[in-house]
PDB file of N, CA and C in Angstrom:
ATOM      1  N   MET A   1       0.997  -1.213  -0.222  1.00 45.00           N
ATOM      2  CA  MET A   1      -0.203   0.115   0.078  1.00 45.00           C
ATOM      3  C   MET A   1       1.078   1.217  -0.030  1.00 45.00           C
ATOM      4  N   SER A   2       0.481   2.322  -0.451  1.00 47.00           N
ATOM      5  CA  SER A   2       1.215   3.523  -0.746  1.00 47.00           C
ATOM      6  C   SER A   2       0.978   4.200   0.636  1.00 47.00           C
ATOM      7  N   SER A   3       2.114   5.057   0.794  1.00 48.00           N
ATOM      8  CA  SER A   3       1.795   5.913   2.435  1.00 48.00           C
ATOM      9  C   SER A   3       0.659   7.146   1.783  1.00 48.00           C
ATOM     10  N   PRO A   4       0.148   7.507   2.922  1.00 48.00           N
ATOM     11  CA  PRO A   4      -0.556   8.942   2.513  1.00 48.00           C
ATOM     12  C   PRO A   4       0.152  10.025   2.102  1.00 48.00           C
ATOM     13  N   ALA A   5      -0.396  10.495   1.063  1.00 44.00           N
ATOM     14  CA  ALA A   5       0.565  11.483   0.655  1.00 44.00           C
ATOM     15  C   ALA A   5       0.112  12.534   1.287  1.00 44.00           C
ATOM     16  N   HIS A   6       1.301  13.599   1.772  1.00 50.00           N
ATOM     17  CA  HIS A   6       0.914  14.481   2.562  1.00 50.00           C
ATOM     18  C   HIS A   6       1.195  16.041   1.534  1.00 50.00           C
ATOM     19  N   GLU A   7       1.506  15.711   0.285  1.00 64.00           N
ATOM     20  CA  GLU A   7       1.580  16.431  -0.823  1.00 64.00           C
ATOM     21  C   GLU A   7       0.853  16.017  -2.177  1.00 64.00           C
ATOM     22  N   PRO A   8       0.156  16.488  -3.249  1.00 75.00           N
ATOM     23  CA  PRO A   8      -0.400  15.775  -3.950  1.00 75.00           C
ATOM     24  C   PRO A   8       0.985  15.278  -5.149  1.00 75.00           C
ATOM     25  N   ILE A   9       1.066  14.205  -5.822  1.00 78.00           N
ATOM     26  CA  ILE A   9       1.784  13.635  -6.697  1.00 78.00           C
ATOM     27  C   ILE A   9       1.526  14.627  -8.360  1.00 78.00           C
ATOM     28  N   VAL A  10       2.876  15.100  -8.621  1.00 79.00           N
ATOM     29  CA  VAL A  10       2.241  15.660  -9.322  1.00 79.00           C
ATOM     30  C   VAL A  10       3.389  15.195 -10.810  1.00 79.00           C
ATOM     31  N   SER A  11       2.215  14.976 -11.699  1.00 78.00           N
ATOM     32  CA  SER A  11       2.836  14.463 -13.210  1.00 78.00           C
ATOM     33  C   SER A  11       3.796  15.252 -13.877  1.00 78.00           C
ATOM     34  N   GLY A  12       4.836  14.881 -14.358  1.00 82.00           N
ATOM     35  CA  GLY A  12       5.707  15.320 -14.969  1.00 82.00           C
ATOM     36  C   GLY A  12       7.194  15.777 -14.057  1.00 82.00           C
ATOM     37  N   ARG A  13       6.632  15.775 -12.718  1.00 86.00           N
ATOM     38  CA  ARG A  13       7.821  16.449 -11.608  1.00 86.00           C
ATOM     39  C   ARG A  13       8.703  14.976 -11.469  1.00 86.00           C
ATOM     40  N   SER A  14      10.397  15.457 -11.200  1.00 89.00           N
ATOM     41  CA  SER A  14      11.120  14.370 -10.733  1.00 89.00           C
ATOM     42  C   SER A  14      11.095  14.266  -9.329  1.00 89.00           C
ATOM     43  N   TYR A  15      10.925  13.271  -9.025  1.00 88.00           N
ATOM     44  CA  TYR A  15      11.394  12.760  -7.440  1.00 88.00           C
ATOM     45  C   TYR A  15      12.225  12.055  -7.563  1.00 88.00           C
ATOM     46  N   GLU A  16      13.194  12.538  -6.717  1.00 90.00           N
ATOM     47  CA  GLU A  16      14.490  11.354  -6.052  1.00 90.00           C
ATOM     48  C   GLU A  16      14.438  10.447  -5.772  1.00 90.00           C
ATOM     49  N   ILE A  17      14.766   9.078  -5.749  1.00 90.00           N
ATOM     50  CA  ILE A  17      14.701   8.155  -5.325  1.00 90.00           C
ATOM     51  C   ILE A  17      15.544   7.734  -4.022  1.00 90.00           C
ATOM     52  N   THR A  18      15.346   7.440  -2.849  1.00 88.00           N
ATOM     53  CA  THR A  18      16.255   7.357  -1.945  1.00 88.00           C
ATOM     54  C   THR A  18      16.606   6.107  -1.612  1.00 88.00           C
ATOM     55  N   ASP A  19      15.663   5.329  -1.682  1.00 87.00           N
ATOM     56  CA  ASP A  19      15.958   3.935  -1.436  1.00 87.00           C
ATOM     57  C   ASP A  19      14.859   2.744  -2.253  1.00 87.00           C
ATOM     58  N   ILE A  20      15.555   1.591  -1.918  1.00 86.00           N
ATOM     59  CA  ILE A  20      14.772   0.547  -2.570  1.00 86.00           C
ATOM     60  C   ILE A  20      14.724  -0.503  -1.586  1.00 86.00           C
ATOM     61  N   GLY A  21      13.281  -0.743  -0.815  1.00 82.00           N
ATOM     62  CA  GLY A  21      13.440  -1.445   0.607  1.00 82.00           C
ATOM     63  C   GLY A  21      14.740  -1.330   1.485  1.00 82.00           C
ATOM     64  N   GLY A  22      14.797  -0.011   1.832  1.00 84.00           N
ATOM     65  CA  GLY A  22      15.686   0.082   2.520  1.00 84.00           C
ATOM     66  C   GLY A  22      17.237   0.516   2.407  1.00 84.00           C
ATOM     67  N   THR A  23      17.637   0.258   1.149  1.00 85.00           N
ATOM     68  CA  THR A  23      18.819   0.172   0.575  1.00 85.00           C
ATOM     69  C   THR A  23      18.912   1.175  -0.559  1.00 85.00           C
ATOM     70  N   ALA A  24      19.894   1.618  -0.259  1.00 87.00           N
ATOM     71  CA  ALA A  24      20.526   2.589  -1.766  1.00 87.00           C
ATOM     72  C   ALA A  24      20.619   2.175  -3.113  1.00 87.00           C
ATOM     73  N   PRO A  25      19.764   2.310  -4.172  1.00 89.00           N
ATOM     74  CA  PRO A  25      19.846   1.781  -5.466  1.00 89.00           C
ATOM     75  C   PRO A  25      21.543   1.990  -5.730  1.00 89.00           C
ATOM     76  N   THR A  26      21.831   0.867  -6.507  1.00 92.00           N
ATOM     77  CA  THR A  26      23.136   1.049  -7.591  1.00 92.00           C
ATOM     78  C   THR A  26      22.847   1.012  -8.840  1.00 92.00           C
ATOM     79  N   SER A  27      21.909   0.489  -9.685  1.00 92.00           N
ATOM     80  CA  SER A  27      21.821   0.166 -10.760  1.00 92.00           C
ATOM     81  C   SER A  27      19.946   0.043 -10.930  1.00 92.00           C
ATOM     82  N   LEU A  28      19.767   0.297 -12.397  1.00 92.00           N
ATOM     83  CA  LEU A  28      18.502   0.181 -12.641  1.00 92.00           C
ATOM     84  C   LEU A  28      17.713  -1.435 -12.472  1.00 92.00           C
ATOM     85  N   ASP A  29      18.763  -2.410 -12.600  1.00 89.00           N
ATOM     86  CA  ASP A  29      18.280  -3.492 -12.444  1.00 89.00           C
ATOM     87  C   ASP A  29      18.145  -3.674 -10.963  1.00 89.00           C
ATOM     88  N   ASP A  30      18.461  -2.749 -10.070  1.00 88.00           N
ATOM     89  CA  ASP A  30      17.921  -3.281  -8.642  1.00 88.00           C
ATOM     90  C   ASP A  30      16.431  -2.832  -8.541  1.00 88.00           C
ATOM     91  N   PHE A  31      15.547  -2.306  -9.527  1.00 88.00           N
ATOM     92  CA  PHE A  31      14.231  -2.188  -9.587  1.00 88.00           C
ATOM     93  C   PHE A  31      13.399  -3.237  -9.845  1.00 88.00           C
ATOM     94  N   VAL A  32      13.802  -3.826 -10.704  1.00 87.00           N
ATOM     95  CA  VAL A  32      13.493  -5.107 -11.433  1.00 87.00           C
ATOM     96  C   VAL A  32      13.318  -6.043 -10.323  1.00 87.00           C
ATOM     97  N   THR A  33      12.087  -6.662 -10.228  1.00 67.00           N
ATOM     98  CA  THR A  33      11.524  -7.609  -9.382  1.00 67.00           C
ATOM     99  C   THR A  33      11.233  -8.980  -9.788  1.00 67.00           C
ATOM    100  N   GLY A  34      11.034  -9.023 -11.348  1.00 61.00           N
ATOM    101  CA  GLY A  34      10.548 -10.489 -11.649  1.00 61.00           C
ATOM    102  C   GLY A  34       8.894 -10.195 -11.609  1.00 61.00           C
ATOM    103  N   SER A  35       8.391 -11.816 -11.602  1.00 54.00           N
ATOM    104  CA  SER A  35       7.026 -11.677 -11.941  1.00 54.00           C
ATOM    105  C   SER A  35       5.992 -11.021 -10.934  1.00 54.00           C
ATOM    106  N   ALA A  36       6.459 -11.804  -9.857  1.00 51.00           N
ATOM    107  CA  ALA A  36       5.607 -11.614  -8.626  1.00 51.00           C
ATOM    108  C   ALA A  36       5.852 -10.835  -7.395  1.00 51.00           C
ATOM    109  N   ALA A  37       7.232 -10.440  -7.326  1.00 56.00           N
ATOM    110  CA  ALA A  37       7.969  -9.667  -6.173  1.00 56.00           C
ATOM    111  C   ALA A  37       7.220  -8.513  -6.168  1.00 56.00           C
ATOM    112  N   LEU A  38       7.351  -8.154  -5.011  1.00 63.00           N
ATOM    113  CA  LEU A  38       7.010  -6.524  -5.035  1.00 63.00           C
ATOM    114  C   LEU A  38       8.063  -5.845  -4.308  1.00 63.00           C
ATOM    115  N   VAL A  39       8.772  -4.249  -4.460  1.00 71.00           N
ATOM    116  CA  VAL A  39       9.787  -3.808  -3.892  1.00 71.00           C
ATOM    117  C   VAL A  39       8.974  -2.341  -3.331  1.00 71.00           C
ATOM    118  N   THR A  40       9.624  -1.872  -2.489  1.00 75.00           N
ATOM    119  CA  THR A  40       9.140  -0.323  -1.885  1.00 75.00           C
ATOM    120  C   THR A  40      10.410   0.531  -2.390  1.00 75.00           C
ATOM    121  N   ILE A  41       9.753   1.713  -3.054  1.00 78.00           N
ATOM    122  CA  ILE A  41      11.176   2.572  -3.071  1.00 78.00           C
ATOM    123  C   ILE A  41      10.483   3.904  -2.472  1.00 78.00           C
ATOM    124  N   THR A  42      11.257   4.968  -1.606  1.00 80.00           N
ATOM    125  CA  THR A  42      11.160   5.875  -1.311  1.00 80.00           C
ATOM    126  C   THR A  42      11.595   7.066  -2.120  1.00 80.00           C
ATOM    127  N   LEU A  43      10.679   8.058  -2.167  1.00 78.00           N
ATOM    128  CA  LEU A  43      10.650   8.946  -3.112  1.00 78.00           C
ATOM    129  C   LEU A  43      10.945  10.467  -2.247  1.00 78.00           C
ATOM    130  N   ALA A  44      11.633  11.306  -2.545  1.00 79.00           N
ATOM    131  CA  ALA A  44      11.633  12.523  -1.980  1.00 79.00           C
ATOM    132  C   ALA A  44      11.531  13.323  -3.103  1.00 79.00           C
ATOM    133  N   GLY A  45      10.992  14.947  -2.342  1.00 70.00           N
ATOM    134  CA  GLY A  45      10.699  16.098  -3.266  1.00 70.00           C
ATOM    135  C   GLY A  45       9.806  16.723  -2.903  1.00 70.00           C
ATOM    136  N   GLY A  46       9.499  16.665  -1.602  1.00 67.00           N
ATOM    137  CA  GLY A  46       8.654  17.440  -0.586  1.00 67.00           C
ATOM    138  C   GLY A  46       8.901  17.397   0.790  1.00 67.00           C
ATOM    139  N   ASP A  47       7.973  17.758   1.311  1.00 71.00           N
ATOM    140  CA  ASP A  47       8.237  17.931   3.138  1.00 71.00           C
ATOM    141  C   ASP A  47       8.774  16.560   3.579  1.00 71.00           C
ATOM    142  N   HIS A  48       7.542  15.584   2.956  1.00 75.00           N
ATOM    143  CA  HIS A  48       7.734  14.100   3.525  1.00 75.00           C
ATOM    144  C   HIS A  48       8.334  13.178   2.703  1.00 75.00           C
ATOM    145  N   PRO A  49       8.674  12.074   3.126  1.00 82.00           N
ATOM    146  CA  PRO A  49       9.110  10.994   1.730  1.00 82.00           C
ATOM    147  C   PRO A  49       7.462  10.330   1.126  1.00 82.00           C
ATOM    148  N   TYR A  50       7.253   9.748   0.153  1.00 83.00           N
ATOM    149  CA  TYR A  50       6.531   9.123  -0.184  1.00 83.00           C
ATOM    150  C   TYR A  50       7.240   7.645  -0.302  1.00 83.00           C
ATOM    151  N   LEU A  51       6.226   6.552   0.243  1.00 84.00           N
ATOM    152  CA  LEU A  51       6.404   5.276  -0.149  1.00 84.00           C
ATOM    153  C   LEU A  51       5.492   4.612  -1.360  1.00 84.00           C
ATOM    154  N   ALA A  52       6.180   4.219  -1.862  1.00 85.00           N
ATOM    155  CA  ALA A  52       5.627   3.351  -3.360  1.00 85.00           C
ATOM    156  C   ALA A  52       5.665   1.833  -3.419  1.00 85.00           C
ATOM    157  N   HIS A  53       4.960   1.149  -3.270  1.00 86.00           N
ATOM    158  CA  HIS A  53       4.909  -0.408  -3.447  1.00 86.00           C
ATOM    159  C   HIS A  53       4.446  -0.756  -4.600  1.00 86.00           C
ATOM    160  N   GLY A  54       5.578  -1.551  -5.609  1.00 86.00           N
ATOM    161  CA  GLY A  54       4.806  -2.420  -6.783  1.00 86.00           C
ATOM    162  C   GLY A  54       5.918  -3.132  -7.044  1.00 86.00           C
ATOM    163  N   SER A  55       5.714  -3.069  -8.893  1.00 86.00           N
ATOM    164  CA  SER A  55       6.951  -4.237  -9.374  1.00 86.00           C
ATOM    165  C   SER A  55       7.111  -3.348 -10.714  1.00 86.00           C
ATOM    166  N   ALA A  56       8.487  -4.071 -10.794  1.00 89.00           N
ATOM    167  CA  ALA A  56       9.299  -3.050 -12.133  1.00 89.00           C
ATOM    168  C   ALA A  56       9.416  -3.725 -13.412  1.00 89.00           C
ATOM    169  N   VAL A  57       9.530  -3.321 -14.511  1.00 89.00           N
ATOM    170  CA  VAL A  57      10.454  -3.835 -15.736  1.00 89.00           C
ATOM    171  C   VAL A  57      11.281  -2.897 -16.251  1.00 89.00           C
ATOM    172  N   ARG A  58      12.173  -3.582 -16.990  1.00 90.00           N
ATOM    173  CA  ARG A  58      13.360  -2.574 -17.605  1.00 90.00           C
ATOM    174  C   ARG A  58      12.215  -2.269 -18.959  1.00 90.00           C
ATOM    175  N   ASP A  59      12.754  -0.902 -19.305  1.00 88.00           N
ATOM    176  CA  ASP A  59      12.151  -0.538 -21.061  1.00 88.00           C
ATOM    177  C   ASP A  59      12.985   0.400 -21.560  1.00 88.00           C
ATOM    178  N   GLY A  60      14.068  -0.038 -22.344  1.00 88.00           N
ATOM    179  CA  GLY A  60      14.885   0.636 -22.738  1.00 88.00           C
ATOM    180  C   GLY A  60      16.096   1.025 -21.680  1.00 88.00           C
ATOM    181  N   GLU A  61      16.271   2.404 -21.776  1.00 89.00           N
ATOM    182  CA  GLU A  61      17.317   3.441 -20.885  1.00 89.00           C
ATOM    183  C   GLU A  61      16.547   3.641 -19.492  1.00 89.00           C
ATOM    184  N   GLY A  62      15.725   2.940 -19.158  1.00 94.00           N
ATOM    185  CA  GLY A  62      14.896   3.352 -17.846  1.00 94.00           C
ATOM    186  C   GLY A  62      13.994   1.759 -17.400  1.00 94.00           C
ATOM    187  N   VAL A  63      13.037   2.155 -16.537  1.00 93.00           N
ATOM    188  CA  VAL A  63      12.594   1.266 -15.734  1.00 93.00           C
ATOM    189  C   VAL A  63      10.917   1.943 -15.415  1.00 93.00           C
ATOM    190  N   HIS A  64      10.016   0.966 -16.115  1.00 92.00           N
ATOM    191  CA  HIS A  64       8.570   1.914 -15.530  1.00 92.00           C
ATOM    192  C   HIS A  64       8.306   0.543 -14.149  1.00 92.00           C
ATOM    193  N   PHE A  65       7.939   1.489 -12.957  1.00 90.00           N
ATOM    194  CA  PHE A  65       7.471   0.882 -11.915  1.00 90.00           C
ATOM    195  C   PHE A  65       6.036   1.135 -11.743  1.00 90.00           C
ATOM    196  N   PHE A  66       5.171  -0.113 -11.268  1.00 89.00           N
ATOM    197  CA  PHE A  66       3.653   0.267 -11.659  1.00 89.00           C
ATOM    198  C   PHE A  66       3.456  -0.060  -9.931  1.00 89.00           C
ATOM    199  N   GLU A  67       3.280   1.054  -9.389  1.00 87.00           N
ATOM    200  CA  GLU A  67       2.703   1.451  -7.818  1.00 87.00           C
ATOM    201  C   GLU A  67       1.748   0.495  -7.809  1.00 87.00           C
ATOM    202  N   LYS A  68       1.419  -0.341  -6.765  1.00 85.00           N
ATOM    203  CA  LYS A  68       0.274  -1.175  -6.614  1.00 85.00           C
ATOM    204  C   LYS A  68      -0.188  -0.538  -5.187  1.00 85.00           C
ATOM    205  N   ASP A  69      -1.790  -0.958  -5.080  1.00 79.00           N
ATOM    206  CA  ASP A  69      -2.439  -0.529  -3.928  1.00 79.00           C
ATOM    207  C   ASP A  69      -2.507  -2.046  -3.236  1.00 79.00           C
ATOM    208  N   ALA A  70      -1.881  -2.107  -2.179  1.00 69.00           N
ATOM    209  CA  ALA A  70      -1.408  -3.566  -1.324  1.00 69.00           C
ATOM    210  C   ALA A  70      -2.965  -4.114  -1.074  1.00 69.00           C
ATOM    211  N   ALA A  71      -4.010  -3.174  -0.873  1.00 72.00           N
ATOM    212  CA  ALA A  71      -5.514  -3.856  -0.345  1.00 72.00           C
ATOM    213  C   ALA A  71      -6.308  -4.845  -1.587  1.00 72.00           C
ATOM    214  N   VAL A  72      -5.887  -4.422  -3.077  1.00 72.00           N
ATOM    215  CA  VAL A  72      -6.660  -5.126  -3.868  1.00 72.00           C
ATOM    216  C   VAL A  72      -5.309  -5.337  -5.059  1.00 72.00           C
ATOM    217  N   GLY A  73      -4.140  -4.890  -4.954  1.00 67.00           N
ATOM    218  CA  GLY A  73      -3.290  -5.401  -6.040  1.00 67.00           C
ATOM    219  C   GLY A  73      -3.338  -4.682  -7.130  1.00 67.00           C
ATOM    220  N   LYS A  74      -4.213  -3.503  -7.413  1.00 73.00           N
ATOM    221  CA  LYS A  74      -4.613  -2.895  -8.270  1.00 73.00           C
ATOM    222  C   LYS A  74      -3.470  -1.950  -8.731  1.00 73.00           C
ATOM    223  N   ASP A  75      -3.060  -1.498  -9.971  1.00 70.00           N
ATOM    224  CA  ASP A  75      -1.945  -0.312 -10.287  1.00 70.00           C
ATOM    225  C   ASP A  75      -2.774   0.893  -9.825  1.00 70.00           C
ATOM    226  N   THR A  76      -1.815   1.702  -9.349  1.00 82.00           N
ATOM    227  CA  THR A  76      -2.491   3.109  -9.123  1.00 82.00           C
ATOM    228  C   THR A  76      -1.795   4.267  -9.731  1.00 82.00           C
ATOM    229  N   ARG A  77      -0.407   3.690 -10.210  1.00 88.00           N
ATOM    230  CA  ARG A  77       0.131   4.934 -11.044  1.00 88.00           C
ATOM    231  C   ARG A  77       1.411   4.069 -11.631  1.00 88.00           C
ATOM    232  N   VAL A  78       2.048   4.825 -12.533  1.00 91.00           N
ATOM    233  CA  VAL A  78       3.001   4.262 -13.241  1.00 91.00           C
ATOM    234  C   VAL A  78       4.143   5.385 -13.306  1.00 91.00           C
ATOM    235  N   TRP A  79       5.537   4.864 -12.344  1.00 91.00           N
ATOM    236  CA  TRP A  79       6.500   5.620 -12.798  1.00 91.00           C
ATOM    237  C   TRP A  79       7.652   5.235 -13.762  1.00 91.00           C
ATOM    238  N   ARG A  80       8.030   6.289 -14.126  1.00 93.00           N
ATOM    239  CA  ARG A  80       9.595   5.985 -15.076  1.00 93.00           C
ATOM    240  C   ARG A  80      10.648   6.610 -14.386  1.00 93.00           C
ATOM    241  N   ILE A  81      11.592   5.516 -14.098  1.00 94.00           N
ATOM    242  CA  ILE A  81      12.591   5.447 -13.308  1.00 94.00           C
ATOM    243  C   ILE A  81      13.651   5.605 -14.230  1.00 94.00           C
ATOM    244  N   THR A  82      14.588   6.469 -14.107  1.00 95.00           N
ATOM    245  CA  THR A  82      16.045   6.873 -15.009  1.00 95.00           C
ATOM    246  C   THR A  82      17.337   6.740 -14.078  1.00 95.00           C
ATOM    247  N   GLN A  83      18.103   6.839 -14.555  1.00 95.00           N
ATOM    248  CA  GLN A  83      19.076   7.008 -14.002  1.00 95.00           C
ATOM    249  C   GLN A  83      20.373   8.158 -14.650  1.00 95.00           C
ATOM    250  N   ASP A  84      20.963   9.184 -13.585  1.00 93.00           N
ATOM    251  CA  ASP A  84      21.841  10.295 -14.342  1.00 93.00           C
ATOM    252  C   ASP A  84      23.249  10.172 -13.169  1.00 93.00           C
ATOM    253  N   GLY A  85      23.809  11.366 -13.277  1.00 91.00           N
ATOM    254  CA  GLY A  85      24.784  11.398 -12.589  1.00 91.00           C
ATOM    255  C   GLY A  85      24.304  12.069 -11.298  1.00 91.00           C
ATOM    256  N   ASP A  86      23.292  12.376 -10.966  1.00 89.00           N
ATOM    257  CA  ASP A  86      22.578  12.464  -9.679  1.00 89.00           C
ATOM    258  C   ASP A  86      22.034  11.698  -8.696  1.00 89.00           C
ATOM    259  N   GLY A  87      21.793  10.528  -9.555  1.00 93.00           N
ATOM    260  CA  GLY A  87      21.390   9.266  -8.887  1.00 93.00           C
ATOM    261  C   GLY A  87      20.126   9.033  -9.640  1.00 93.00           C
ATOM    262  N   PHE A  88      18.898   8.312  -8.970  1.00 94.00           N
ATOM    263  CA  PHE A  88      17.731   7.980  -9.639  1.00 94.00           C
ATOM    264  C   PHE A  88      16.699   9.097  -9.283  1.00 94.00           C
ATOM    265  N   HIS A  89      15.847   8.998 -10.323  1.00 92.00           N
ATOM    266  CA  HIS A  89      14.838   9.684 -10.505  1.00 92.00           C
ATOM    267  C   HIS A  89      13.309   9.064 -10.899  1.00 92.00           C
ATOM    268  N   ALA A  90      12.438   9.131 -10.207  1.00 92.00           N
ATOM    269  CA  ALA A  90      11.163   8.836 -10.967  1.00 92.00           C
ATOM    270  C   ALA A  90       9.856   9.862 -11.126  1.00 92.00           C
ATOM    271  N   VAL A  91       9.495   9.825 -12.550  1.00 92.00           N
ATOM    272  CA  VAL A  91       8.419  10.734 -12.897  1.00 92.00           C
ATOM    273  C   VAL A  91       7.335  10.321 -13.101  1.00 92.00           C
ATOM    274  N   HIS A  92       6.094  10.542 -12.705  1.00 89.00           N
ATOM    275  CA  HIS A  92       5.004   9.864 -12.637  1.00 89.00           C
ATOM    276  C   HIS A  92       4.620  10.121 -14.277  1.00 89.00           C
ATOM    277  N   ASP A  93       4.108   9.079 -14.742  1.00 84.00           N
ATOM    278  CA  ASP A  93       3.867   8.679 -16.012  1.00 84.00           C
ATOM    279  C   ASP A  93       2.170   8.951 -16.145  1.00 84.00           C
ATOM    280  N   PRO A  94       1.730   9.782 -16.859  1.00 79.00           N
ATOM    281  CA  PRO A  94       0.378   9.746 -16.910  1.00 79.00           C
ATOM    282  C   PRO A  94      -0.492   8.718 -18.015  1.00 79.00           C
ATOM    283  N   ARG A  95       0.559   8.611 -19.099  1.00 74.00           N
ATOM    284  CA  ARG A  95       0.170   7.882 -20.193  1.00 74.00           C
ATOM    285  C   ARG A  95      -0.326   6.531 -19.882  1.00 74.00           C
ATOM    286  N   PHE A  96       0.235   5.862 -19.025  1.00 62.00           N
ATOM    287  CA  PHE A  96      -0.479   4.857 -18.229  1.00 62.00           C
ATOM    288  C   PHE A  96      -1.591   4.488 -17.562  1.00 62.00           C
TER     289      PHE A  96
END
């Protein structure tokens, strides 16, 4: 389940990813979970961290992370995760 949002998630805004399940990511492959496993990512970008639970697949130079509602397993939003010199960043992708 996702943490309650203290601030709205803004489409197109980049959020820094600070950890995956309590560990700092080192590569985009850290986000890829396989068919059934779920991971938790922590996003920074506001006054409070936002926890997103879900699964991910590689997509070219990035990752699509499918955030899930833990109660029903339904996708709640999709994040596009990329890596650059400043670390890992997620942007809500409203196309999904």
